[in-house]
Coordinates of N, CA and C in Angstrom, one line a residue:
Chain A
G225 N 3.8 10.7 8.8 CA 5.1 11.0 8.5 C 5.4 10.9 7.0
A226 N 6.5 11.3 6.5 CA 6.8 11.3 5.1 C 7.4 10.0 4.7
G227 N 7.9 9.1 5.6 CA 8.6 7.9 5.2 C 7.7 6.7 5.4
V228 N 8.4 5.5 5.2 CA 7.7 4.2 5.4 C 7.8 4.0 6.9
S229 N 6.7 3.7 7.5 CA 6.7 3.5 9.0 C 6.4 2.1 9.3
Q230 N 7.1 1.5 10.2 CA 6.9 0.1 10.6 C 6.8 0.0 12.1
S231 N 5.9 -0.9 12.5 CA 5.7 -1.2 14.0 C 5.4 -2.7 14.2
P232 N 5.8 -3.2 15.3 CA 6.7 -2.6 16.3 C 8.1 -2.5 15.8
R233 N 8.9 -1.6 16.4 CA 10.3 -1.5 16.0 C 11.1 -2.7 16.5
Y234 N 10.7 -3.2 17.7 CA 11.4 -4.3 18.3 C 10.3 -5.2 18.9
K235 N 10.5 -6.5 18.7 CA 9.6 -7.5 19.2 C 10.4 -8.7 19.6
V236 N 10.2 -9.2 20.9 CA 10.7 -10.4 21.4 C 9.5 -11.4 21.5
A237 N 9.7 -12.5 20.8 CA 8.6 -13.5 20.9 C 9.1 -14.8 21.4
K238 N 8.3 -15.5 22.2 CA 8.7 -16.9 22.6 C 8.5 -17.8 21.4
R239 N 9.3 -18.8 21.3 CA 9.1 -19.8 20.2 C 7.7 -20.4 20.3
G240 N 7.1 -20.4 19.1 CA 5.7 -20.9 19.0 C 4.7 -19.8 19.0
Q241 N 5.0 -18.6 19.4 CA 4.1 -17.5 19.4 C 3.8 -17.0 18.0
D242 N 2.7 -16.4 17.8 CA 2.4 -15.7 16.5 C 2.8 -14.3 16.6
V243 N 3.3 -13.7 15.6 CA 3.6 -12.2 15.6 C 3.0 -11.6 14.3
A244 N 2.7 -10.3 14.5 CA 2.2 -9.5 13.4 C 3.0 -8.2 13.3
L245 N 3.5 -8.0 12.1 CA 4.3 -6.8 11.9 C 3.6 -5.9 10.9
R246 N 3.6 -4.6 11.2 CA 2.8 -3.7 10.4 C 3.6 -2.7 9.6
C247 N 3.2 -2.4 8.4 CA 3.9 -1.4 7.6 C 2.9 -0.4 7.0
D248 N 3.3 0.9 7.3 CA 2.5 2.0 6.7 C 3.4 2.6 5.6
P249 N 3.1 2.3 4.3 CA 3.9 2.9 3.2 C 3.7 4.4 3.1
I250 N 4.5 4.9 2.2 CA 4.4 6.3 1.9 C 3.0 6.5 1.2
S251 N 2.3 7.5 1.5 CA 1.0 7.7 1.0 C 1.0 7.8 -0.5
G252 N 0.1 7.0 -1.1 CA 0.0 7.0 -2.6 C 0.9 6.0 -3.3
H253 N 1.7 5.3 -2.5 CA 2.6 4.4 -3.2 C 1.9 3.1 -3.5
V254 N 2.0 2.7 -4.7 CA 1.3 1.6 -5.3 C 2.0 0.2 -4.9
S255 N 3.3 0.2 -5.0 CA 4.1 -1.0 -4.7 C 4.5 -1.1 -3.3
L256 N 4.4 -2.3 -2.8 CA 4.9 -2.5 -1.4 C 5.6 -3.9 -1.3
F257 N 6.7 -3.9 -0.7 CA 7.6 -5.0 -0.6 C 7.9 -5.4 0.9
W258 N 8.1 -6.6 1.1 CA 8.7 -7.1 2.4 C 10.0 -7.8 2.1
Y259 N 11.0 -7.5 2.9 CA 12.3 -8.2 2.9 C 12.6 -8.7 4.3
Q260 N 13.4 -9.7 4.4 CA 14.0 -10.2 5.6 C 15.5 -10.1 5.6
Q261 N 16.0 -9.5 6.7 CA 17.5 -9.3 6.7 C 18.0 -9.9 8.0
A262 N 18.8 -11.0 7.8 CA 19.4 -11.6 8.9 C 20.7 -10.9 9.3
L263 N 21.2 -11.0 10.5 CA 22.4 -10.3 10.9 C 23.5 -10.5 10.0
G264 N 24.2 -9.5 9.5 CA 25.3 -9.6 8.7 C 25.1 -10.0 7.3
Q265 N 23.8 -10.0 6.9 CA 23.4 -10.4 5.5 C 22.7 -9.2 4.8
G266 N 22.6 -9.3 3.5 CA 21.7 -8.4 2.8 C 20.3 -8.8 2.9
P267 N 19.4 -7.8 2.6 CA 18.0 -8.2 2.6 C 17.6 -9.2 1.6
E268 N 16.7 -10.1 2.0 CA 16.2 -11.1 1.1 C 14.7 -10.9 0.8
F269 N 14.3 -11.0 -0.4 CA 12.9 -10.7 -0.8 C 11.9 -11.7 -0.2
L270 N 10.8 -11.2 0.3 CA 9.8 -12.1 0.8 C 8.6 -12.0 -0.2
T271 N 8.0 -10.8 -0.4 CA 6.8 -10.7 -1.1 C 6.5 -9.3 -1.6
Y272 N 5.7 -9.2 -2.7 CA 5.4 -7.9 -3.3 C 3.9 -7.7 -3.6
F273 N 3.4 -6.5 -3.3 CA 2.1 -6.2 -3.6 C 2.0 -5.0 -4.6
Q274 N 1.1 -5.1 -5.4 CA 0.7 -3.9 -6.3 C -0.7 -3.6 -5.8
N275 N -0.9 -2.4 -5.2 CA -2.1 -2.1 -4.5 C -2.5 -3.3 -3.6
E276 N -3.7 -3.8 -3.7 CA -4.1 -4.9 -2.7 C -3.7 -6.3 -3.2
A277 N -3.2 -6.3 -4.5 CA -2.9 -7.7 -5.1 C -1.5 -8.1 -4.7
Q278 N -1.4 -9.3 -4.2 CA -0.1 -9.9 -3.9 C 0.4 -10.6 -5.1
L279 N 1.3 -9.9 -5.9 CA 1.7 -10.5 -7.2 C 2.9 -11.4 -7.1
D280 N 3.6 -11.4 -6.0 CA 4.7 -12.3 -5.9 C 4.9 -12.6 -4.4
K281 N 4.8 -13.9 -4.1 CA 5.1 -14.3 -2.7 C 6.1 -15.5 -2.7
S282 N 7.0 -15.5 -3.8 CA 7.9 -16.6 -4.0 C 9.0 -16.6 -2.9
G283 N 9.2 -15.5 -2.2 CA 10.3 -15.5 -1.2 C 9.8 -15.9 0.2
L284 N 8.5 -16.0 0.4 CA 8.1 -16.5 1.8 C 8.7 -17.8 2.1
P285 N 9.4 -18.0 3.2 CA 10.1 -19.2 3.5 C 9.3 -20.4 3.8
S286 N 8.1 -20.2 4.3 CA 7.3 -21.4 4.6 C 5.8 -20.9 4.8
D287 N 4.9 -21.9 4.9 CA 3.5 -21.5 5.0 C 3.2 -20.9 6.4
R288 N 4.2 -20.7 7.2 CA 4.0 -20.0 8.5 C 4.0 -18.5 8.3
F289 N 4.4 -18.1 7.1 CA 4.5 -16.6 6.8 C 3.4 -16.3 5.9
F290 N 2.7 -15.2 6.2 CA 1.5 -14.7 5.5 C 1.6 -13.2 5.5
A291 N 1.3 -12.6 4.3 CA 1.2 -11.2 4.2 C -0.1 -10.7 3.6
E292 N -0.6 -9.6 4.0 CA -1.8 -9.0 3.4 C -1.7 -7.5 3.3
R293 N -2.5 -7.0 2.4 CA -2.6 -5.6 2.2 C -4.1 -5.3 1.7
P294 N -5.0 -5.5 2.5 CA -6.4 -5.6 2.1 C -7.0 -4.4 1.4
E295 N -6.5 -3.2 1.8 CA -7.1 -2.0 1.2 C -6.1 -1.2 0.3
G296 N -5.0 -1.9 0.0 CA -4.0 -1.3 -0.8 C -3.1 -0.3 -0.2
S297 N -3.2 -0.1 1.1 CA -2.2 0.8 1.8 C -1.4 0.1 2.8
V298 N -1.9 0.0 4.1 CA -1.2 -0.7 5.2 C -1.1 -2.1 4.9
S299 N 0.1 -2.7 5.2 CA 0.3 -4.1 5.1 C 0.7 -4.7 6.4
T300 N 0.3 -6.0 6.5 CA 0.7 -6.8 7.7 C 1.4 -8.0 7.3
L301 N 2.6 -8.3 7.9 CA 3.3 -9.6 7.7 C 3.0 -10.4 9.0
K302 N 2.5 -11.6 8.9 CA 2.2 -12.4 10.0 C 3.1 -13.6 10.0
I303 N 3.6 -14.0 11.1 CA 4.4 -15.2 11.2 C 3.8 -16.0 12.3
Q304 N 3.4 -17.2 11.9 CA 2.8 -18.1 12.9 C 3.8 -19.1 13.5
R305 N 3.6 -19.5 14.7 CA 4.4 -20.5 15.4 C 5.9 -20.2 15.1
T306 N 6.3 -19.0 15.6 CA 7.7 -18.5 15.3 C 8.7 -19.5 15.8
Q307 N 9.8 -19.5 15.0 CA 11.0 -20.4 15.3 C 12.2 -19.5 15.5
K308 N 13.2 -20.0 16.1 CA 14.4 -19.2 16.3 C 15.0 -18.7 15.0
E309 N 14.9 -19.5 14.0 CA 15.5 -19.0 12.7 C 14.7 -17.9 12.0
D310 N 13.6 -17.5 12.6 CA 12.8 -16.4 12.1 C 13.4 -15.1 12.6
S311 N 14.3 -15.1 13.6 CA 14.9 -13.9 14.1 C 15.7 -13.2 13.1
A312 N 15.3 -11.9 12.8 CA 15.8 -11.1 11.7 C 15.2 -9.7 11.8
V313 N 15.6 -8.8 10.9 CA 14.9 -7.6 10.8 C 14.0 -7.7 9.6
Y314 N 12.8 -7.3 9.7 CA 11.8 -7.4 8.6 C 11.6 -6.0 8.1
L315 N 12.1 -5.8 6.9 CA 12.0 -4.5 6.2 C 10.8 -4.4 5.3
C316 N 10.1 -3.3 5.4 CA 9.1 -3.0 4.4 C 9.6 -1.9 3.5
A317 N 9.2 -1.9 2.3 CA 9.6 -0.8 1.3 C 8.4 -0.5 0.4
S318 N 8.4 0.7 -0.1 CA 7.3 1.1 -1.0 C 7.9 1.9 -2.1
S319 N 7.1 1.9 -3.2 CA 7.5 2.8 -4.3 C 6.2 3.3 -5.0
L320 N 6.3 4.4 -5.7 CA 5.2 5.1 -6.3 C 4.6 4.2 -7.4
G321 N 5.6 3.8 -8.3 CA 5.2 3.0 -9.4 C 5.9 1.7 -9.4
Q322 N 6.4 1.3 -10.6 CA 7.1 0.0 -10.7 C 8.6 0.1 -10.9
E323 N 9.1 1.4 -10.9 CA 10.6 1.5 -11.1 C 11.3 1.1 -9.8
L324 N 12.3 0.3 -10.0 CA 13.0 -0.2 -8.8 C 14.0 0.8 -8.2
N325 N 14.2 1.9 -9.0 CA 15.2 2.9 -8.5 C 14.5 3.9 -7.6
T326 N 13.2 3.7 -7.3 CA 12.5 4.7 -6.4 C 11.9 3.9 -5.2
I327 N 12.5 2.9 -4.7 CA 12.1 2.2 -3.6 C 12.6 2.8 -2.3
Y328 N 11.7 3.0 -1.4 CA 12.1 3.6 -0.1 C 11.8 2.6 1.0
F329 N 12.8 2.3 1.8 CA 12.7 1.3 2.9 C 12.3 2.0 4.2
G330 N 11.6 1.2 5.0 CA 11.4 1.6 6.4 C 12.6 1.1 7.2
E331 N 12.5 1.5 8.5 CA 13.7 1.2 9.4 C 13.6 -0.3 9.9
G332 N 12.5 -0.9 9.7 CA 12.5 -2.3 10.0 C 11.8 -2.7 11.3
S333 N 11.4 -3.9 11.4 CA 10.9 -4.5 12.7 C 11.9 -5.5 13.1
W334 N 12.5 -5.4 14.2 CA 13.6 -6.3 14.7 C 12.9 -7.4 15.5
L335 N 12.9 -8.6 15.0 CA 12.2 -9.7 15.7 C 13.3 -10.6 16.3
T336 N 13.2 -10.9 17.5 CA 14.0 -11.9 18.2 C 13.1 -13.0 18.8
V337 N 13.4 -14.2 18.4 CA 12.6 -15.4 18.9 C 13.4 -16.1 19.9
V338 N 12.9 -16.2 21.1 CA 13.7 -16.9 22.2 C 13.1 -18.2 22.6
Chain B
Q60 N 25.6 -21.1 -5.8 CA 26.2 -19.8 -5.8 C 25.2 -18.7 -5.7
K61 N 25.4 -17.7 -4.8 CA 24.5 -16.6 -4.7 C 24.5 -15.8 -6.0
E62 N 23.4 -15.2 -6.3 CA 23.3 -14.5 -7.5 C 24.1 -13.2 -7.5
V63 N 24.3 -12.6 -6.4 CA 25.1 -11.4 -6.2 C 26.1 -11.6 -5.1
E64 N 27.4 -11.4 -5.5 CA 28.4 -11.7 -4.5 C 29.2 -10.4 -4.3
Q65 N 29.5 -10.1 -3.0 CA 30.3 -8.9 -2.7 C 31.5 -9.4 -1.8
N66 N 32.6 -8.7 -1.9 CA 33.7 -8.9 -1.0 C 33.2 -8.4 0.4
S67 N 33.1 -9.3 1.3 CA 32.4 -9.0 2.6 C 33.1 -8.1 3.5
G68 N 34.5 -7.9 3.2 CA 35.2 -7.0 4.1 C 35.4 -7.6 5.4
P69 N 35.5 -6.8 6.5 CA 35.4 -5.3 6.5 C 36.5 -4.6 5.8
L70 N 36.2 -3.4 5.3 CA 37.2 -2.6 4.6 C 37.4 -1.4 5.4
S71 N 38.7 -1.1 5.6 CA 39.1 0.2 6.3 C 39.9 1.0 5.4
V72 N 39.6 2.3 5.3 CA 40.4 3.2 4.5 C 40.6 4.5 5.4
P73 N 41.7 5.2 5.2 CA 41.9 6.4 5.9 C 41.1 7.5 5.3
E74 N 40.8 8.5 6.1 CA 40.0 9.7 5.6 C 40.7 10.3 4.4
G75 N 40.0 10.6 3.4 CA 40.5 11.3 2.2 C 40.9 10.3 1.1
A76 N 41.0 9.0 1.4 CA 41.4 8.0 0.4 C 40.2 7.6 -0.4
I77 N 40.5 6.8 -1.4 CA 39.4 6.2 -2.3 C 39.0 4.8 -1.7
A78 N 37.8 4.7 -1.5 CA 37.3 3.3 -1.1 C 36.7 2.6 -2.4
S79 N 37.1 1.4 -2.6 CA 36.6 0.6 -3.7 C 35.8 -0.6 -3.3
L80 N 34.6 -0.6 -3.7 CA 33.7 -1.7 -3.3 C 33.3 -2.5 -4.6
N81 N 33.3 -3.8 -4.5 CA 33.1 -4.6 -5.7 C 32.0 -5.6 -5.6
C82 N 31.4 -5.9 -6.7 CA 30.2 -6.8 -6.7 C 30.2 -7.6 -8.0
T83 N 30.0 -8.9 -8.0 CA 29.8 -9.7 -9.2 C 28.4 -10.3 -9.2
Y84 N 27.8 -10.5 -10.4 CA 26.5 -11.1 -10.4 C 26.5 -12.2 -11.5
S85 N 25.5 -13.1 -11.3 CA 25.5 -14.3 -12.1 C 24.6 -14.3 -13.3
D86 N 23.5 -13.4 -13.2 CA 22.5 -13.4 -14.3 C 23.0 -12.4 -15.4
R87 N 23.4 -13.0 -16.6 CA 23.8 -12.2 -17.7 C 22.8 -11.3 -18.2
G88 N 21.5 -11.6 -18.0 CA 20.4 -10.8 -18.4 C 20.1 -9.5 -17.6
S89 N 20.8 -9.4 -16.5 CA 20.5 -8.3 -15.6 C 20.9 -7.0 -16.3
Q90 N 19.9 -6.0 -16.2 CA 20.1 -4.7 -17.0 C 20.3 -3.5 -16.0
S91 N 20.0 -3.7 -14.8 CA 20.1 -2.5 -13.9 C 20.8 -3.0 -12.6
F92 N 21.5 -2.0 -12.0 CA 22.2 -2.4 -10.8 C 22.2 -1.2 -9.8
F93 N 22.1 -1.5 -8.5 CA 21.9 -0.5 -7.5 C 22.9 -0.7 -6.4
W94 N 23.3 0.5 -5.9 CA 24.2 0.5 -4.7 C 23.4 1.2 -3.6
Y95 N 23.2 0.5 -2.4 CA 22.6 1.0 -1.3 C 23.6 1.2 -0.2
R96 N 23.4 2.2 0.7 CA 24.2 2.4 1.9 C 23.2 2.1 3.1
Q97 N 23.8 1.4 4.0 CA 23.0 1.1 5.2 C 23.8 1.4 6.5
Y98 N 23.4 2.4 7.2 CA 24.1 2.7 8.5 C 23.6 1.7 9.5
S99 N 24.4 1.4 10.5 CA 24.0 0.4 11.5 C 22.7 0.7 12.1
G100 N 21.8 -0.3 12.1 CA 20.5 -0.1 12.7 C 19.5 0.7 11.9
K101 N 19.9 1.1 10.7 CA 19.0 1.9 9.9 C 18.6 1.2 8.6
S102 N 17.7 1.8 7.8 CA 17.2 1.2 6.6 C 18.2 1.4 5.4
P103 N 18.2 0.5 4.5 CA 19.0 0.8 3.3 C 18.5 2.0 2.5
E104 N 19.5 2.7 2.0 CA 19.2 4.0 1.2 C 19.9 3.9 -0.1
L105 N 19.2 4.1 -1.2 CA 19.7 4.1 -2.5 C 20.7 5.2 -2.7
I106 N 21.9 4.9 -3.2 CA 22.8 6.0 -3.5 C 23.2 6.1 -4.9
M107 N 23.2 5.0 -5.7 CA 23.6 5.0 -7.1 C 22.8 3.9 -7.8
S108 N 22.4 4.2 -9.0 CA 21.9 3.2 -9.9 C 22.6 3.3 -11.2
I109 N 22.9 2.2 -11.9 CA 23.6 2.2 -13.2 C 23.0 1.2 -14.1
Y110 N 22.8 1.5 -15.4 CA 22.1 0.7 -16.3 C 23.0 0.3 -17.6
S111 N 24.0 1.1 -17.8 CA 24.8 0.8 -19.1 C 26.3 0.7 -18.7
N112 N 27.0 0.0 -19.6 CA 28.4 -0.2 -19.4 C 29.1 1.2 -19.2
G113 N 30.2 1.2 -18.4 CA 31.0 2.4 -18.2 C 30.8 2.9 -16.8
D114 N 31.1 4.2 -16.7 CA 31.1 4.9 -15.4 C 29.9 5.8 -15.3
K115 N 29.4 6.0 -14.1 CA 28.4 7.0 -13.8 C 28.9 7.7 -12.5
E116 N 29.0 9.0 -12.6 CA 29.5 9.8 -11.5 C 28.4 10.6 -10.8
D117 N 28.4 10.7 -9.5 CA 27.5 11.5 -8.8 C 28.2 12.0 -7.5
G118 N 28.7 13.2 -7.6 CA 29.5 13.8 -6.5 C 30.8 13.0 -6.3
R119 N 30.9 12.5 -5.0 CA 32.1 11.7 -4.7 C 32.0 10.3 -5.1
F120 N 30.8 9.9 -5.6 CA 30.6 8.5 -5.9 C 30.6 8.2 -7.4
T121 N 31.3 7.1 -7.7 CA 31.3 6.7 -9.1 C 31.0 5.2 -9.2
A122 N 29.9 4.8 -9.9 CA 29.6 3.4 -10.2 C 30.2 3.0 -11.5
Q123 N 30.7 1.8 -11.6 CA 31.3 1.3 -12.8 C 30.6 0.0 -13.1
L124 N 30.2 -0.2 -14.4 CA 29.6 -1.5 -14.8 C 30.3 -2.1 -16.0
N125 N 30.6 -3.4 -15.9 CA 31.2 -4.1 -17.0 C 30.3 -5.4 -17.2
K126 N 29.4 -5.3 -18.1 CA 28.5 -6.4 -18.3 C 29.2 -7.7 -18.8
A127 N 30.2 -7.5 -19.6 CA 30.9 -8.6 -20.2 C 31.6 -9.5 -19.0
S128 N 32.1 -8.8 -18.0 CA 32.7 -9.4 -16.9 C 31.7 -9.7 -15.7
Q129 N 30.5 -9.2 -15.9 CA 29.4 -9.3 -14.9 C 29.9 -8.7 -13.6
Y130 N 30.4 -7.5 -13.6 CA 31.1 -6.9 -12.5 C 30.6 -5.4 -12.4
V131 N 30.3 -5.1 -11.2 CA 29.9 -3.7 -10.9 C 30.6 -3.2 -9.6
S132 N 31.1 -2.0 -9.7 CA 31.8 -1.5 -8.5 C 31.4 -0.1 -8.1
L133 N 31.7 0.3 -6.9 CA 31.4 1.6 -6.4 C 32.7 2.2 -5.9
L134 N 33.1 3.4 -6.4 CA 34.2 4.1 -5.8 C 33.8 5.3 -5.1
I135 N 34.3 5.5 -3.9 CA 34.0 6.7 -3.1 C 35.3 7.5 -2.9
R136 N 35.3 8.6 -3.6 CA 36.5 9.5 -3.5 C 36.5 10.4 -2.2
D137 N 37.7 10.8 -1.8 CA 37.8 11.6 -0.6 C 36.9 11.1 0.5
S138 N 37.1 9.9 0.9 CA 36.2 9.2 1.9 C 36.2 10.0 3.2
Q139 N 35.0 10.0 3.8 CA 34.8 10.7 5.0 C 34.3 9.8 6.1
P140 N 34.6 10.0 7.4 CA 34.1 9.2 8.4 C 32.6 8.9 8.3
S141 N 31.9 9.9 7.8 CA 30.4 9.7 7.7 C 30.0 8.7 6.6
D142 N 31.0 8.3 5.8 CA 30.8 7.2 4.8 C 30.8 5.8 5.4
S143 N 31.2 5.8 6.7 CA 31.3 4.5 7.3 C 29.9 3.8 7.4
A144 N 29.7 2.7 6.8 CA 28.4 2.1 6.7 C 28.6 0.7 6.0
T145 N 27.6 0.0 5.8 CA 27.6 -1.2 5.0 C 27.0 -0.8 3.6
Y146 N 27.7 -1.2 2.6 CA 27.3 -0.9 1.2 C 26.8 -2.2 0.6
L147 N 25.6 -2.2 0.1 CA 24.9 -3.3 -0.5 C 24.7 -3.1 -2.0
C148 N 25.1 -4.1 -2.8 CA 24.9 -4.2 -4.2 C 23.6 -5.0 -4.5
A149 N 22.8 -4.5 -5.5 CA 21.5 -5.2 -5.7 C 21.2 -5.2 -7.2
C150 N 20.5 -6.2 -7.7 CA 20.0 -6.2 -9.1 C 18.6 -6.9 -9.1
P151 N 17.8 -6.6 -10.1 CA 16.5 -7.2 -10.2 C 16.7 -8.7 -10.5
S152 N 15.7 -9.5 -10.1 CA 15.7 -10.9 -10.4 C 14.3 -11.5 -10.3
G153 N 14.2 -12.7 -10.6 CA 12.9 -13.4 -10.5 C 11.8 -12.7 -11.3
S154 N 10.8 -12.2 -10.7 CA 9.7 -11.5 -11.4 C 10.1 -10.1 -11.9
A155 N 11.4 -9.7 -11.6 CA 11.9 -8.4 -12.0 C 11.3 -7.3 -11.0
R156 N 10.5 -7.7 -10.1 CA 10.0 -6.8 -9.1 C 10.7 -7.1 -7.8
Q157 N 11.6 -8.1 -7.8 CA 12.4 -8.4 -6.7 C 13.8 -7.8 -6.9
L158 N 14.4 -7.4 -5.8 CA 15.8 -7.0 -5.8 C 16.6 -8.1 -5.1
T159 N 17.6 -8.6 -5.7 CA 18.5 -9.6 -5.0 C 19.7 -8.8 -4.6
F160 N 20.0 -8.9 -3.3 CA 21.1 -8.1 -2.6 C 22.3 -9.0 -2.4
G161 N 23.5 -8.4 -2.5 CA 24.6 -9.1 -1.9 C 24.6 -9.0 -0.4
S162 N 25.6 -9.6 0.2 CA 25.6 -9.7 1.7 C 26.2 -8.4 2.3
G163 N 26.7 -7.5 1.4 CA 27.2 -6.2 1.9 C 28.6 -6.2 2.2
T164 N 29.2 -5.0 2.1 CA 30.6 -4.8 2.5 C 30.6 -3.7 3.5
Q165 N 31.2 -4.0 4.7 CA 31.2 -3.0 5.8 C 32.5 -2.1 5.6
L166 N 32.2 -0.8 5.4 CA 33.3 0.1 5.2 C 33.5 1.0 6.5
T167 N 34.7 1.1 6.9 CA 35.1 2.0 8.0 C 36.1 3.0 7.4
V168 N 35.8 4.3 7.6 CA 36.7 5.4 7.2 C 37.3 5.9 8.5
L169 N 38.6 5.8 8.6 CA 39.3 6.2 9.8 C 39.8 7.6 9.8
P170 N 39.4 8.4 10.8 CA 39.8 9.8 10.8 C 41.3 10.0 10.9

């Protein structure tokens, strides 16, 4: 497809389970971002990749959160030992270069931890 | 204090009216500002960017920036029911590859 694709769209996890969220950016896009959006809030930055290099992971809330982009295209956000406070929409975004005005967001993975 | 603050609303305006959405930011060094529109259950979509003081117009949308007051606003003229969405203000922060978002203003345009 032409846009940023995320899967799964919806995920229900039991507390303590590990989850993996996948992002397929727009083909050729160098920059890839992960954001977390809680209900009724704006997105909050988690991490940024330029190609395969993770240049900023300052927004990851704990060491239970891990992201990778091994070949510089598809990215996976992994959350270990999920907690209820991890329930949110996880948005992936990509851009061709470094300009912030050309970022395209995917529709998100909705995670509910029960 | 959050770096980007928005009046959380919700805001309701009648069809055809002007909707005014406001945002303040704390980082005086911020140079660029973005307005995103997010329909319920959908991804944020960039609708306006502004980099210098003054007004920037694009169709029915006008962004206004006042760096001295650390204030940025979005005006929507001739509001339509299809404009009903949450509007998010954002600016770069941290490594400058991060966008910091406000919490959003939910707008409803009543037919």
